Short mmCIF file of C-alpha atoms in Angstrom, two decimals:
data_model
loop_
_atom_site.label_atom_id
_atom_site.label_comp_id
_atom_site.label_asym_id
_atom_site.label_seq_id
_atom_site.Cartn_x
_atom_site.Cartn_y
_atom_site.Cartn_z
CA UNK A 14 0.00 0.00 0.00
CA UNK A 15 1.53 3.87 -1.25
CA UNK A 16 2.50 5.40 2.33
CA UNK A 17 1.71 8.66 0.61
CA UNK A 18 -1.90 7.20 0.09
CA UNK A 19 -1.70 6.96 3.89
CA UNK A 20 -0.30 9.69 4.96
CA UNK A 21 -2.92 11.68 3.40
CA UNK A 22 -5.62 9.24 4.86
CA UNK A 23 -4.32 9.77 8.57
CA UNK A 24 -4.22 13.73 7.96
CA UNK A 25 -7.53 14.15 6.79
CA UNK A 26 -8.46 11.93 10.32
CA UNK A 27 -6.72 13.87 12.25
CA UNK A 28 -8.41 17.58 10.43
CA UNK A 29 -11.65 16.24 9.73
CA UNK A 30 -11.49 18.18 6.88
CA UNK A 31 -10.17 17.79 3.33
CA UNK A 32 -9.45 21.48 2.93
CA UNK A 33 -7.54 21.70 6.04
CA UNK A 34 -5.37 18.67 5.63
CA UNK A 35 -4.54 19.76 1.73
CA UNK A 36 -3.15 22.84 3.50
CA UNK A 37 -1.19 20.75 5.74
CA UNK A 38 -0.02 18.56 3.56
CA UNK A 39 1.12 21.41 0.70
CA UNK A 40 -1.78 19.94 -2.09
CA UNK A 41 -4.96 20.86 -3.62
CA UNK A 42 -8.20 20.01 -2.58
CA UNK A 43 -8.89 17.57 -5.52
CA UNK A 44 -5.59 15.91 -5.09
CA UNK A 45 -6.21 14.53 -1.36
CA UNK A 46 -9.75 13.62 -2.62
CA UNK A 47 -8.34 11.52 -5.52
CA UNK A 48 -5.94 9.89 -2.67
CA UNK A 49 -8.88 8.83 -0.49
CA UNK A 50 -10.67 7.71 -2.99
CA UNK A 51 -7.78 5.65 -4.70
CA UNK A 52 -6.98 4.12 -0.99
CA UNK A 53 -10.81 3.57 -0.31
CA UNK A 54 -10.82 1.52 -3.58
CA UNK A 55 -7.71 -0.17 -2.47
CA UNK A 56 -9.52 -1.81 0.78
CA UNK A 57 -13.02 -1.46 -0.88
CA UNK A 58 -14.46 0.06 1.91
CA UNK A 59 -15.54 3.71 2.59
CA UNK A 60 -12.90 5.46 5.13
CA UNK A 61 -14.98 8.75 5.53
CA UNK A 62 -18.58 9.75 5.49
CA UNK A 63 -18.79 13.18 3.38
CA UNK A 64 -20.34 16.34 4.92
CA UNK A 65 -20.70 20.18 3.69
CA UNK A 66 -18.61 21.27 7.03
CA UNK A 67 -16.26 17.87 6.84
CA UNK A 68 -15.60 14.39 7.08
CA UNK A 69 -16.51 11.49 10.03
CA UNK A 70 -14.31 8.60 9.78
CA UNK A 71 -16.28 5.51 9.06
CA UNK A 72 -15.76 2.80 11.89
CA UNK A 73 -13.22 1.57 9.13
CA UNK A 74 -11.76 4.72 9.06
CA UNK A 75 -11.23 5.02 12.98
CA UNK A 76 -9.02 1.11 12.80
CA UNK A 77 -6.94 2.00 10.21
CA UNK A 78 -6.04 5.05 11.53
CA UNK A 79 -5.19 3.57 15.03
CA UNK A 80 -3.09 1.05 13.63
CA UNK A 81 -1.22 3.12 11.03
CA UNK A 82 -0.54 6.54 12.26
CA UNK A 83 1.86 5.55 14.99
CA UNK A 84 4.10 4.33 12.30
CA UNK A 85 3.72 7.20 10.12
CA UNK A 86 4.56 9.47 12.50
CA UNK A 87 7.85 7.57 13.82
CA UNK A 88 8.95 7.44 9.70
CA UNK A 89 8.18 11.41 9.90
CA UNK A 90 10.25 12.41 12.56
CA UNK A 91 13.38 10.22 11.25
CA UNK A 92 12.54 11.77 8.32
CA UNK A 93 12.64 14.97 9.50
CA UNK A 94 14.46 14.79 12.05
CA UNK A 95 17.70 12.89 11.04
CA UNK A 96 19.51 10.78 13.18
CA UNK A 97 20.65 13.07 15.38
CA UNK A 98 17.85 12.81 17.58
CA UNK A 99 19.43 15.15 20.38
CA UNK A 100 19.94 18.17 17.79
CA UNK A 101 17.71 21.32 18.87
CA UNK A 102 19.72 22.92 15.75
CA UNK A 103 16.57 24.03 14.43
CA UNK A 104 13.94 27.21 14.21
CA UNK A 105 10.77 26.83 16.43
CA UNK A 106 7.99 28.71 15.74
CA UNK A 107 6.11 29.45 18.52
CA UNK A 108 3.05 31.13 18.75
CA UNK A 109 0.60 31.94 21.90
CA UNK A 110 -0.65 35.32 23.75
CA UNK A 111 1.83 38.68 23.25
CA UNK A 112 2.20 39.29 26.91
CA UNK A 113 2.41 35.03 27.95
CA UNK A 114 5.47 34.60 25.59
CA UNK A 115 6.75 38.14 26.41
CA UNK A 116 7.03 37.05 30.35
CA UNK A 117 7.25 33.24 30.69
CA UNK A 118 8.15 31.16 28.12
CA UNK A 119 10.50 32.71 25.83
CA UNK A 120 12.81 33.81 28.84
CA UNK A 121 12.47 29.84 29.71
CA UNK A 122 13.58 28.95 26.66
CA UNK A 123 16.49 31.26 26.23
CA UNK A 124 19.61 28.70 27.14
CA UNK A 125 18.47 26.76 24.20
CA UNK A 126 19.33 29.11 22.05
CA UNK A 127 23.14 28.80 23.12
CA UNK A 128 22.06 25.09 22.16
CA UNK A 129 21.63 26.39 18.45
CA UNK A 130 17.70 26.65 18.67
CA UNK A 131 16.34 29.68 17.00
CA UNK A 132 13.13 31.00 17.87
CA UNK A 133 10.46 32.72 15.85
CA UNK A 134 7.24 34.20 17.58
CA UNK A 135 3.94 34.71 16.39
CA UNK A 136 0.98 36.37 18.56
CA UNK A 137 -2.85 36.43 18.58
CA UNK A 138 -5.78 35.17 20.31
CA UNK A 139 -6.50 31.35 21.20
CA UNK A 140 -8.34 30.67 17.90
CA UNK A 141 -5.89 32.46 15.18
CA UNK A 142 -2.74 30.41 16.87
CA UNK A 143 -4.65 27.30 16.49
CA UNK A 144 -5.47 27.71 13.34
CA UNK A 145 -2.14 28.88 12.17
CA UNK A 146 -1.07 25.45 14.46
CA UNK A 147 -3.54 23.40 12.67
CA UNK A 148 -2.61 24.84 8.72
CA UNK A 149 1.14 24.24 10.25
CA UNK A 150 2.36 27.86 10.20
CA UNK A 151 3.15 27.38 13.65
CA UNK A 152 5.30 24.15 15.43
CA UNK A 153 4.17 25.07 19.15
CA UNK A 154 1.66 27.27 20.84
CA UNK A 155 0.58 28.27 24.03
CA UNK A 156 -2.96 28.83 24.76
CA UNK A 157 -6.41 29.07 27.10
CA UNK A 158 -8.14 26.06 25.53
CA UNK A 159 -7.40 22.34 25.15
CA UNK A 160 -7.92 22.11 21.60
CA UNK A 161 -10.49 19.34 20.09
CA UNK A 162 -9.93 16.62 18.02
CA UNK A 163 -6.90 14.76 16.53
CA UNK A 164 -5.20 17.15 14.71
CA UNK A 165 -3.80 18.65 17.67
CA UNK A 166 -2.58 17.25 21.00
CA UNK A 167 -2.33 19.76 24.06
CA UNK A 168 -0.68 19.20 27.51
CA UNK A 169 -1.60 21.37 30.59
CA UNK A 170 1.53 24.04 31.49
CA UNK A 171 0.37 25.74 34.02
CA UNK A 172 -2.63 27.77 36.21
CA UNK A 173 -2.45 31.20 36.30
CA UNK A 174 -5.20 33.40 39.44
CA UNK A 175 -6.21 35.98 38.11
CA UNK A 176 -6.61 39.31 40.07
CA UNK A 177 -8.63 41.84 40.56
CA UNK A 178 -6.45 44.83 40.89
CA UNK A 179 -6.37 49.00 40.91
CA UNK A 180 -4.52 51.92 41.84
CA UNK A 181 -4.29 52.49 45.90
CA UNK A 182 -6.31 55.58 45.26
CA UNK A 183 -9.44 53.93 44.04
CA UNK A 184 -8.69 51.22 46.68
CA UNK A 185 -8.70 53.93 49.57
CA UNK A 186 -12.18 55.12 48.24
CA UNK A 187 -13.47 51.97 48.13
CA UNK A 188 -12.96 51.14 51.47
CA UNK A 189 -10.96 48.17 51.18
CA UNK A 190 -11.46 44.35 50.87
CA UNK A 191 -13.82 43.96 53.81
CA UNK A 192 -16.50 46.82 52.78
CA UNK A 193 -15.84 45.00 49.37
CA UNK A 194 -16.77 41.41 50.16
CA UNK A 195 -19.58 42.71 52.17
CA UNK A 196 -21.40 44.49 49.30
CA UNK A 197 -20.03 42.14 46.58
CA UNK A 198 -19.94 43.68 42.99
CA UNK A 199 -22.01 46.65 43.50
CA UNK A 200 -19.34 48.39 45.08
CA UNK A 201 -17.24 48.52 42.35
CA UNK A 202 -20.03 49.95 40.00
CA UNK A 203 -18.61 53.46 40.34
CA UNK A 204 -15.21 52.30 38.98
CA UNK A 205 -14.33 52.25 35.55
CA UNK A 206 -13.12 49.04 33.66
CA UNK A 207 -10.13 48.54 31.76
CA UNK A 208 -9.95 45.43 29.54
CA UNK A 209 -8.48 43.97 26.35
CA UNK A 210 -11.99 43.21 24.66
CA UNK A 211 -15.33 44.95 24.65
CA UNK A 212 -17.26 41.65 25.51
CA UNK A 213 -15.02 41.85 28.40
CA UNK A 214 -13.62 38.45 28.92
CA UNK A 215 -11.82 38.27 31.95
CA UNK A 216 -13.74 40.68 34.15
CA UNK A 217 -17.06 38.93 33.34
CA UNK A 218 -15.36 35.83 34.34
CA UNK A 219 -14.55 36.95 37.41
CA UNK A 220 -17.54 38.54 38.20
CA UNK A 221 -19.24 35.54 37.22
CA UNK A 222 -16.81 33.34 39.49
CA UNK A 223 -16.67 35.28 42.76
CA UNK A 224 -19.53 37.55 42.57
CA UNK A 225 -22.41 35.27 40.55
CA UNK A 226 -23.40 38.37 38.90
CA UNK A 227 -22.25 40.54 35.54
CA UNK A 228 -20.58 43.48 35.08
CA UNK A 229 -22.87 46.42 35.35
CA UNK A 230 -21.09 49.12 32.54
CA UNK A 231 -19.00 48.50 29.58
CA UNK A 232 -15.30 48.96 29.70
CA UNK A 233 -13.74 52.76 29.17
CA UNK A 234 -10.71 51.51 28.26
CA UNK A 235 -10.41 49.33 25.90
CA UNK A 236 -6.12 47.88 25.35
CA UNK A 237 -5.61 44.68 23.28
CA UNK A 238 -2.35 44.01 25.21
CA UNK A 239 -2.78 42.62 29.04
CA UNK A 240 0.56 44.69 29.95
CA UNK A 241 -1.26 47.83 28.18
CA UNK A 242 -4.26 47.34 31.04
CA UNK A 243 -1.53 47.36 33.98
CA UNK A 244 0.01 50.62 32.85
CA UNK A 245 -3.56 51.86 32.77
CA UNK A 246 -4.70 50.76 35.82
CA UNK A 247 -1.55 51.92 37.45
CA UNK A 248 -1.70 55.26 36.34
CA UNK A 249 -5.64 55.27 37.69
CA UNK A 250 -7.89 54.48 35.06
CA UNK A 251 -10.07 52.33 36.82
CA UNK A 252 -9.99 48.42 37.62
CA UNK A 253 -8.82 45.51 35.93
CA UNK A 254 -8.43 41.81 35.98
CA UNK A 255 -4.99 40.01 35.54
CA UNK A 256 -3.19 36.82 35.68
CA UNK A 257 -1.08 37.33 38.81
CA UNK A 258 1.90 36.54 37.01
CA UNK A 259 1.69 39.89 34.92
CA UNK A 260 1.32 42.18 37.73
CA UNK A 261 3.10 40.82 40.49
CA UNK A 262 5.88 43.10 40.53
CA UNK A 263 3.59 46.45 40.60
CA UNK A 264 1.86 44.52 43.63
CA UNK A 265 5.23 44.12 45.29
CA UNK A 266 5.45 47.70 44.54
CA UNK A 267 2.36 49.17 45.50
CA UNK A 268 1.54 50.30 42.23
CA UNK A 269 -1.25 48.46 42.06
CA UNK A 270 -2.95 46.91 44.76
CA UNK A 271 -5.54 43.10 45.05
CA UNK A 272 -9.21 44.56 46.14
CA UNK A 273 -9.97 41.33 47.06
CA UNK A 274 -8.50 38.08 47.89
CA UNK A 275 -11.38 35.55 47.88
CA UNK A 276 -11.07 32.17 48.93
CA UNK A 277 -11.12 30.36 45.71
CA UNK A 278 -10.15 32.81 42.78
CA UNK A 279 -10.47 31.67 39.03
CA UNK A 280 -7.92 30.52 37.68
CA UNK A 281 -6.75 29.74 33.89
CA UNK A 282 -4.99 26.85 32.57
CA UNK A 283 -2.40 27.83 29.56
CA UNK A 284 -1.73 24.45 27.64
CA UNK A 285 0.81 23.50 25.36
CA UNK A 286 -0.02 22.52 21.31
CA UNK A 287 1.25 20.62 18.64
CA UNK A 288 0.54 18.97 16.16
CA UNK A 289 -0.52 15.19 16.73
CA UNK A 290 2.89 13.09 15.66
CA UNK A 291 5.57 16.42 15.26
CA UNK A 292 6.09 16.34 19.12
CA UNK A 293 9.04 13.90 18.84
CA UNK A 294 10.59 15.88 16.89
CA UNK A 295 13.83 17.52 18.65
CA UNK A 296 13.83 21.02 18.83
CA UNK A 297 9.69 21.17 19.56
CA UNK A 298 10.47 18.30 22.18
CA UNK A 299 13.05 20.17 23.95
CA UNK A 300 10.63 23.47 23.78
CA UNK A 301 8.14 21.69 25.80
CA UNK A 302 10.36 19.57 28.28
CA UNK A 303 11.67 23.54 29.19
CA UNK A 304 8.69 25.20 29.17
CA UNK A 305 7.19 21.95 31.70
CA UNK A 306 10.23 22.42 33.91
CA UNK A 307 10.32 26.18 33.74
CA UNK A 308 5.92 26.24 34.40
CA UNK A 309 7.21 24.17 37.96
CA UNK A 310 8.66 27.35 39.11
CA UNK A 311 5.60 29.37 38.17
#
């Protein structure tokens, strides 16, 4: 049987999609349908059922592709890899959230690049990094969502609290954390809110978390970059919400100070993606054994 034939077969498993995997795989959409069809004719039975959106592996479908794609994948990273199988002496592309990369994991992975790793970085929301993952602009990413599917495998980093933080002089006219927790979100209604999105992700999700309620105004600031919102907030704009890890320095400075500090705060996992079978490949490998060891520390 052609192992191209297959490779194109465990691709289009792993996407769901014919479009996506011909973008993977560098051919047209035609082309990976003539493959599927030639290897369905091959075994004479269907691998795929055909929707508008996609394709569902048949129960056929689902065995070959457990039995074969471990295989392919080992042949790909010899392949690509050589057989040096230590060598990091490669260029990872990383992807994942400006301020994330910016303060954790590219300082985690700088001695590898005394290894001979070089590093190119790519930033944008959840969604556009997995998609750039998925159509393989991208060999690792960090995000806020395990991704679903085959196509990509994802392994927890680390949990990041998130805060709810402002300038000591809206803190003083608040009254502090216990007039806080005692009128719950309310309080804060005279405040203004700084965040990186109008639908106001974080805040509502705090709101939602520790105060069961939603935020009562929109957000007068409005800066797409997390460390953008601490400058603000800082220099008195109003309140935000922040992973700890971004603004624990201007706490230990008293910059900024924590209105609250309820009993469980909400938290946010940051995961780790690849591509399904490129994770044995050196330099991504290495990447992620860092950035695990590194996230301990955290």
């Amino acid at each position: 049987m052609d192992l191209a034939l297959l490779r194109t077969f465990v691709t289009v498993h792993r996407a769901g999609s014919f479009t996506r995997a011909a973008a993977l795989l560098g051919l047209s959409q035609p082309a990976v349908t003539s493959q599927i069809r030639s290897l369905e004719r091959q075994l004479g039975r269907p691998l795929f059922l055909r929707y508008a959106r996609g394709v569902t592996p048949t129960t056929v479908g689902d065995e070959l592709a457990h039995k074969v794609a471990p295989h392919l994948d080992a042949l790909t990273e010899i392949t690509e890899a050589g057989l040096d199988r230590d060598s990091v002496t490669r260029t990872l592309h990383l992807a994942g959230p400006p301020e994330f990369l910016a303060e954790r994991a590219l300082p985690a992975l700088t001695p590898l690049i005394a290894q001979g790793l070089s590093i190119r970085t790519a930033f944008g929301s959840t969604d556009e990094v997995l998609t750039g993952l998925s159509s393989g602009h991208h060999d690792l990413t960090v995000t806020t969502a395990r991704p679903r599917g085959g196509l990509l495998t994802a392994t927890p980093l680390c949990d990041e609290e998130h805060v709810l933080i402002a300038a000591p002089l809206w803190a003083d006219q608040l009254g502090g954390p216990t007039v806080l927790a005692a009128g719950g979100a309310r309080v804060l209604d005279p405040v203004p809110l700084v965040e990186v999105h109008e639908s106001l992700p974080l805040i509502a999700r705090y709101w939602s978390t520790v105060f069961d309620a939603e935020p009562a105004a929109s957000a007068a600031v409005i800066a797409a970059d997390l460390r953008a919102v601490l400058s603000c907030v800082a220099a008195g704009a109003g309140l935000a919400v922040l992973p700890r890890y971004l603004c624990a320095d201007a706490l230990g400075r008293g910059e900024v100070v924590a209105l609250l500090d309820p009993p469980m705060p909400p938290l946010r996992t940051y995961f780790l993606a690849v591509r399904t079978g490129t994770l044995g490949l050196p330099h991504i490998a290495r990447a992620q054994e860092w950035l695990l060891r590194a996230a301990i520390a955290w």
